PDB file of C-alpha atoms in Angstrom:
ATOM      1  CA  UNK C   1      -7.433   5.314  20.675  1.00 55.00           C
ATOM      2  CA  UNK C   2      -6.651   1.703  21.655  1.00 58.00           C
ATOM      3  CA  UNK C   3      -9.358   0.304  19.372  1.00 55.00           C
ATOM      4  CA  UNK C   4      -7.969   2.458  16.449  1.00 51.00           C
ATOM      5  CA  UNK C   5      -4.389   1.014  17.047  1.00 52.00           C
ATOM      6  CA  UNK C   6      -6.055  -2.614  17.146  1.00 56.00           C
ATOM      7  CA  UNK C   7      -7.926  -2.040  14.145  1.00 42.00           C
ATOM      8  CA  UNK C   8      -4.926  -0.655  12.238  1.00 47.00           C
ATOM      9  CA  UNK C   9      -2.841  -3.574  13.510  1.00 46.00           C
ATOM     10  CA  UNK C  10      -5.396  -6.096  12.427  1.00 42.00           C
ATOM     11  CA  UNK C  11      -5.629  -4.521   8.974  1.00 51.00           C
ATOM     12  CA  UNK C  12      -1.838  -4.686   8.678  1.00 45.00           C
ATOM     13  CA  UNK C  13      -1.600  -8.202   9.518  1.00 39.00           C
ATOM     14  CA  UNK C  14      -4.546  -9.172   7.088  1.00 43.00           C
ATOM     15  CA  UNK C  15      -2.504  -7.284   4.344  1.00 47.00           C
ATOM     16  CA  UNK C  16       0.614  -9.106   5.102  1.00 50.00           C
ATOM     17  CA  UNK C  17      -1.304 -12.485   5.207  1.00 45.00           C
ATOM     18  CA  UNK C  18      -2.918 -11.871   1.843  1.00 48.00           C
ATOM     19  CA  UNK C  19       0.317 -10.963   0.319  1.00 49.00           C
ATOM     20  CA  UNK C  20       1.823 -14.162   1.585  1.00 43.00           C
ATOM     21  CA  UNK C  21      -1.126 -16.266   0.460  1.00 43.00           C
ATOM     22  CA  UNK C  22      -0.675 -14.720  -3.050  1.00 44.00           C
ATOM     23  CA  UNK C  23       3.076 -15.528  -3.245  1.00 45.00           C
ATOM     24  CA  UNK C  24       2.433 -19.035  -2.018  1.00 42.00           C
ATOM     25  CA  UNK C  25      -0.300 -19.524  -4.474  1.00 43.00           C
ATOM     26  CA  UNK C  26       2.040 -18.366  -7.246  1.00 45.00           C
ATOM     27  CA  UNK C  27       4.747 -20.693  -6.063  1.00 49.00           C
ATOM     28  CA  UNK C  28       2.228 -23.705  -6.142  1.00 60.00           C
ATOM     29  CA  UNK C  29       0.996 -22.901  -9.654  1.00 72.00           C
ATOM     30  CA  UNK C  30       1.662 -25.766 -11.933  1.00 86.00           C
ATOM     31  CA  UNK C  31       4.805 -25.220 -14.285  1.00 88.00           C
ATOM     32  CA  UNK C  32       5.023 -27.726 -17.164  1.00 92.00           C
ATOM     33  CA  UNK C  33       7.133 -28.329 -20.224  1.00 93.00           C
ATOM     34  CA  UNK C  34       6.374 -30.367 -23.099  1.00 93.00           C
ATOM     35  CA  UNK C  35       8.795 -30.837 -25.957  1.00 94.00           C
ATOM     36  CA  UNK C  36      10.209 -33.264 -28.661  1.00 93.00           C
ATOM     37  CA  UNK C  37      13.184 -33.991 -26.123  1.00 95.00           C
ATOM     38  CA  UNK C  38      13.958 -32.591 -22.612  1.00 95.00           C
ATOM     39  CA  UNK C  39      17.373 -32.912 -20.669  1.00 96.00           C
ATOM     40  CA  UNK C  40      16.448 -32.068 -17.002  1.00 95.00           C
ATOM     41  CA  UNK C  41      18.511 -31.706 -13.746  1.00 95.00           C
ATOM     42  CA  UNK C  42      15.901 -32.736 -11.172  1.00 93.00           C
ATOM     43  CA  UNK C  43      18.047 -31.085  -8.358  1.00 95.00           C
ATOM     44  CA  UNK C  44      18.500 -27.630  -9.819  1.00 96.00           C
ATOM     45  CA  UNK C  45      15.363 -27.498 -11.900  1.00 94.00           C
ATOM     46  CA  UNK C  46      17.486 -26.474 -14.921  1.00 96.00           C
ATOM     47  CA  UNK C  47      16.354 -27.988 -18.331  1.00 96.00           C
ATOM     48  CA  UNK C  48      16.950 -27.822 -22.016  1.00 97.00           C
ATOM     49  CA  UNK C  49      14.233 -28.673 -24.475  1.00 96.00           C
ATOM     50  CA  UNK C  50      14.774 -29.223 -28.175  1.00 95.00           C
ATOM     51  CA  UNK C  51      12.195 -29.316 -31.059  1.00 96.00           C
ATOM     52  CA  UNK C  52       8.875 -27.943 -30.682  1.00 96.00           C
ATOM     53  CA  UNK C  53       8.453 -26.805 -26.991  1.00 96.00           C
ATOM     54  CA  UNK C  54       5.556 -25.562 -24.879  1.00 95.00           C
ATOM     55  CA  UNK C  55       6.043 -24.052 -21.254  1.00 93.00           C
ATOM     56  CA  UNK C  56       2.648 -23.588 -19.384  1.00 92.00           C
ATOM     57  CA  UNK C  57       2.596 -21.531 -16.124  1.00 87.00           C
ATOM     58  CA  UNK C  58       0.158 -19.368 -14.126  1.00 83.00           C
ATOM     59  CA  UNK C  59      -2.626 -19.701 -16.813  1.00 85.00           C
ATOM     60  CA  UNK C  60      -0.185 -18.863 -19.749  1.00 88.00           C
ATOM     61  CA  UNK C  61       1.119 -20.982 -22.580  1.00 93.00           C
ATOM     62  CA  UNK C  62       4.167 -20.286 -24.675  1.00 94.00           C
ATOM     63  CA  UNK C  63       5.120 -22.486 -27.640  1.00 96.00           C
ATOM     64  CA  UNK C  64       8.457 -22.236 -29.651  1.00 97.00           C
ATOM     65  CA  UNK C  65       9.351 -24.095 -32.696  1.00 97.00           C
ATOM     66  CA  UNK C  66      13.179 -24.586 -31.928  1.00 96.00           C
ATOM     67  CA  UNK C  67      13.305 -25.345 -28.066  1.00 96.00           C
ATOM     68  CA  UNK C  68      13.934 -23.717 -24.865  1.00 97.00           C
ATOM     69  CA  UNK C  69      16.110 -23.505 -21.759  1.00 96.00           C
ATOM     70  CA  UNK C  70      14.223 -23.268 -18.423  1.00 95.00           C
ATOM     71  CA  UNK C  71      14.236 -23.664 -14.794  1.00 95.00           C
ATOM     72  CA  UNK C  72      11.137 -25.206 -13.363  1.00 93.00           C
ATOM     73  CA  UNK C  73      12.073 -24.167  -9.702  1.00 93.00           C
ATOM     74  CA  UNK C  74      12.614 -20.566 -10.549  1.00 92.00           C
ATOM     75  CA  UNK C  75       9.675 -20.599 -13.033  1.00 92.00           C
ATOM     76  CA  UNK C  76      11.810 -18.915 -15.849  1.00 92.00           C
ATOM     77  CA  UNK C  77      12.646 -19.792 -19.271  1.00 94.00           C
ATOM     78  CA  UNK C  78      13.937 -18.562 -22.738  1.00 97.00           C
ATOM     79  CA  UNK C  79      12.207 -19.992 -25.823  1.00 97.00           C
ATOM     80  CA  UNK C  80      13.628 -19.845 -29.357  1.00 95.00           C
ATOM     81  CA  UNK C  81      12.288 -19.594 -32.885  1.00 95.00           C
ATOM     82  CA  UNK C  82       8.564 -18.925 -33.984  1.00 95.00           C
ATOM     83  CA  UNK C  83       7.304 -18.153 -30.500  1.00 97.00           C
ATOM     84  CA  UNK C  84       3.579 -17.737 -29.747  1.00 96.00           C
ATOM     85  CA  UNK C  85       2.293 -17.118 -26.223  1.00 94.00           C
ATOM     86  CA  UNK C  86      -1.109 -16.529 -24.750  1.00 92.00           C
ATOM     87  CA  UNK C  87      -2.490 -15.587 -21.425  1.00 88.00           C
ATOM     88  CA  UNK C  88      -5.964 -14.336 -20.865  1.00 87.00           C
ATOM     89  CA  UNK C  89      -6.547 -11.777 -23.767  1.00 87.00           C
ATOM     90  CA  UNK C  90      -2.888 -11.087 -24.326  1.00 86.00           C
ATOM     91  CA  UNK C  91      -1.348 -12.693 -27.483  1.00 93.00           C
ATOM     92  CA  UNK C  92       2.130 -12.454 -28.558  1.00 94.00           C
ATOM     93  CA  UNK C  93       4.266 -13.592 -31.241  1.00 97.00           C
ATOM     94  CA  UNK C  94       8.149 -13.170 -31.561  1.00 97.00           C
ATOM     95  CA  UNK C  95      11.470 -14.812 -32.508  1.00 97.00           C
ATOM     96  CA  UNK C  96      12.266 -15.287 -28.872  1.00 97.00           C
ATOM     97  CA  UNK C  97      10.560 -14.920 -25.508  1.00 96.00           C
ATOM     98  CA  UNK C  98      12.329 -14.640 -22.255  1.00 96.00           C
ATOM     99  CA  UNK C  99      10.006 -15.485 -19.071  1.00 92.00           C
ATOM    100  CA  UNK C 100      11.580 -13.614 -16.162  1.00 93.00           C
ATOM    101  CA  UNK C 101       8.585 -14.493 -13.898  1.00 86.00           C
ATOM    102  CA  UNK C 102       4.811 -14.995 -14.343  1.00 78.00           C
ATOM    103  CA  UNK C 103       4.452 -11.380 -14.498  1.00 85.00           C
ATOM    104  CA  UNK C 104       7.333 -10.098 -16.529  1.00 92.00           C
ATOM    105  CA  UNK C 105       8.456 -11.122 -20.017  1.00 92.00           C
ATOM    106  CA  UNK C 106      10.498  -9.948 -22.953  1.00 95.00           C
ATOM    107  CA  UNK C 107       9.467 -10.729 -26.566  1.00 96.00           C
ATOM    108  CA  UNK C 108      12.516 -10.250 -28.793  1.00 97.00           C
ATOM    109  CA  UNK C 109      12.769 -10.216 -32.591  1.00 96.00           C
ATOM    110  CA  UNK C 110       9.603  -8.881 -34.673  1.00 96.00           C
ATOM    111  CA  UNK C 111       7.453  -8.922 -31.297  1.00 97.00           C
ATOM    112  CA  UNK C 112       3.721  -8.586 -31.707  1.00 96.00           C
ATOM    113  CA  UNK C 113       1.652  -8.094 -28.604  1.00 93.00           C
ATOM    114  CA  UNK C 114      -2.111  -7.968 -28.977  1.00 93.00           C
ATOM    115  CA  UNK C 115      -4.548  -7.121 -26.176  1.00 88.00           C
ATOM    116  CA  UNK C 116      -8.082  -6.495 -26.981  1.00 89.00           C
ATOM    117  CA  UNK C 117      -8.280  -4.331 -30.201  1.00 91.00           C
ATOM    118  CA  UNK C 118      -4.781  -2.995 -29.791  1.00 93.00           C
ATOM    119  CA  UNK C 119      -1.630  -4.386 -31.487  1.00 95.00           C
ATOM    120  CA  UNK C 120       1.920  -3.238 -30.326  1.00 96.00           C
ATOM    121  CA  UNK C 121       4.815  -4.015 -32.665  1.00 96.00           C
ATOM    122  CA  UNK C 122       8.593  -3.508 -32.119  1.00 97.00           C
ATOM    123  CA  UNK C 123      11.966  -5.264 -32.373  1.00 97.00           C
ATOM    124  CA  UNK C 124      11.509  -5.942 -28.673  1.00 97.00           C
ATOM    125  CA  UNK C 125       8.553  -5.518 -26.177  1.00 96.00           C
ATOM    126  CA  UNK C 126       8.814  -5.835 -22.432  1.00 96.00           C
ATOM    127  CA  UNK C 127       5.510  -6.652 -20.808  1.00 92.00           C
ATOM    128  CA  UNK C 128       4.681  -6.507 -17.200  1.00 91.00           C
ATOM    129  CA  UNK C 129       1.381  -8.484 -16.644  1.00 85.00           C
ATOM    130  CA  UNK C 130       0.769  -7.535 -13.152  1.00 87.00           C
ATOM    131  CA  UNK C 131       0.677  -3.796 -14.073  1.00 88.00           C
ATOM    132  CA  UNK C 132      -0.679  -4.205 -17.771  1.00 87.00           C
ATOM    133  CA  UNK C 133       2.169  -2.230 -18.952  1.00 89.00           C
ATOM    134  CA  UNK C 134       4.328  -2.662 -21.989  1.00 93.00           C
ATOM    135  CA  UNK C 135       7.430  -0.889 -23.231  1.00 94.00           C
ATOM    136  CA  UNK C 136       9.074  -1.193 -26.664  1.00 95.00           C
ATOM    137  CA  UNK C 137      12.982  -1.217 -27.335  1.00 91.00           C
ATOM    138  CA  UNK C 138      14.971  -1.169 -30.388  1.00 88.00           C
ATOM    139  CA  UNK C 139      13.363   1.588 -32.412  1.00 85.00           C
ATOM    140  CA  UNK C 140      10.595   1.448 -35.071  1.00 92.00           C
ATOM    141  CA  UNK C 141       7.536   0.776 -32.694  1.00 96.00           C
ATOM    142  CA  UNK C 142       4.036   0.964 -33.912  1.00 96.00           C
ATOM    143  CA  UNK C 143       0.672   0.722 -31.732  1.00 95.00           C
ATOM    144  CA  UNK C 144      -2.417   0.314 -33.799  1.00 94.00           C
ATOM    145  CA  UNK C 145      -6.240  -0.172 -33.160  1.00 92.00           C
ATOM    146  CA  UNK C 146      -8.889  -2.083 -35.009  1.00 91.00           C
ATOM    147  CA  UNK C 147     -10.436   1.141 -35.791  1.00 89.00           C
ATOM    148  CA  UNK C 148      -7.601   2.230 -38.036  1.00 90.00           C
ATOM    149  CA  UNK C 149      -6.014   4.498 -35.624  1.00 91.00           C
ATOM    150  CA  UNK C 150      -2.197   4.121 -35.207  1.00 93.00           C
ATOM    151  CA  UNK C 151       0.908   5.770 -34.310  1.00 90.00           C
ATOM    152  CA  UNK C 152       4.624   4.896 -34.689  1.00 94.00           C
ATOM    153  CA  UNK C 153       7.820   6.154 -32.851  1.00 95.00           C
ATOM    154  CA  UNK C 154      11.283   5.166 -31.799  1.00 95.00           C
ATOM    155  CA  UNK C 155       9.895   4.001 -28.474  1.00 95.00           C
ATOM    156  CA  UNK C 156       6.336   3.539 -27.065  1.00 95.00           C
ATOM    157  CA  UNK C 157       5.190   3.124 -23.472  1.00 95.00           C
ATOM    158  CA  UNK C 158       1.734   1.731 -23.229  1.00 94.00           C
ATOM    159  CA  UNK C 159      -0.305   1.460 -20.026  1.00 93.00           C
ATOM    160  CA  UNK C 160      -2.928  -1.199 -21.002  1.00 88.00           C
ATOM    161  CA  UNK C 161      -5.029  -0.317 -17.723  1.00 89.00           C
ATOM    162  CA  UNK C 162      -5.702   3.325 -18.729  1.00 92.00           C
ATOM    163  CA  UNK C 163      -5.280   3.047 -22.485  1.00 88.00           C
ATOM    164  CA  UNK C 164      -2.549   5.782 -22.584  1.00 92.00           C
ATOM    165  CA  UNK C 165       0.603   5.500 -24.556  1.00 92.00           C
ATOM    166  CA  UNK C 166       3.525   7.641 -24.699  1.00 93.00           C
ATOM    167  CA  UNK C 167       5.803   7.861 -27.595  1.00 93.00           C
ATOM    168  CA  UNK C 168       9.235   9.478 -28.384  1.00 92.00           C
ATOM    169  CA  UNK C 169      11.435   9.740 -31.361  1.00 93.00           C
ATOM    170  CA  UNK C 170      10.130  10.514 -34.726  1.00 90.00           C
ATOM    171  CA  UNK C 171       6.431  10.091 -33.700  1.00 91.00           C
ATOM    172  CA  UNK C 172       3.886   9.925 -36.495  1.00 90.00           C
ATOM    173  CA  UNK C 173       0.127   9.236 -35.819  1.00 88.00           C
ATOM    174  CA  UNK C 174      -3.013   8.945 -37.619  1.00 87.00           C
ATOM    175  CA  UNK C 175      -6.545   8.719 -36.232  1.00 85.00           C
ATOM    176  CA  UNK C 176      -9.710   7.652 -37.777  1.00 73.00           C
ATOM    177  CA  UNK C 177     -12.833   9.777 -37.147  1.00 63.00           C
ATOM    178  CA  UNK C 178     -15.098   8.129 -34.416  1.00 62.00           C
ATOM    179  CA  UNK C 179     -18.609   8.870 -33.284  1.00 61.00           C
ATOM    180  CA  UNK C 180     -18.432   9.839 -29.550  1.00 56.00           C
TER     181      UNK C 180
END
C-alpha cells in the first residue's frame, strides 16, 4: 500500500515537472518581428510595426503586408492586410490574423486554412493548434478535400485529429466516389 502511494506521488510529481518544463520552454521560444519600421517599448514589450511585417514564434511565421501591433513579452500580435501564415503543415491566408498565443489564433476576413488535403474557408476561422481544432464564424463556411468532396454550411467545427467535422445552418455536401 505504501509503495503504491509513493509510486502515485512520484508519477504526479513527474507530470507536474513535465508541465512546468513545457511552459518554460514555450516562454523561452524565440519571438521575433521584422518590418519596414518598428516602434517598440522595451519595458512593456508593446510594439507597432508598419509596412511588410513578419512575426515568428514557436516554429510558426506570419507575414502581413500592412503592419502589425504586438507584445513580445506576452507573445501576442495582430497582423493586418494580406496575411499569410505557416506552422508545420498548417497554411493560412486572411485579411487579418490575431495571435492570442502560440496555440490559439483567429484568421479574420476571407480566411483560408489548409492542412494536408483539406481546406477550410470562412469569413473567420478560430484555430487551436494544441488541439488541432478549427471553428468557423460569420456564416458561409466551406470544407473541401483534394479528392473533390466538400460541404458548406453556416458554421463548421472541424477536429483535424479525427477528421470529423460538424456543420450547422443550411448544410450542403457532395462526396466523390472513392475506392475503399
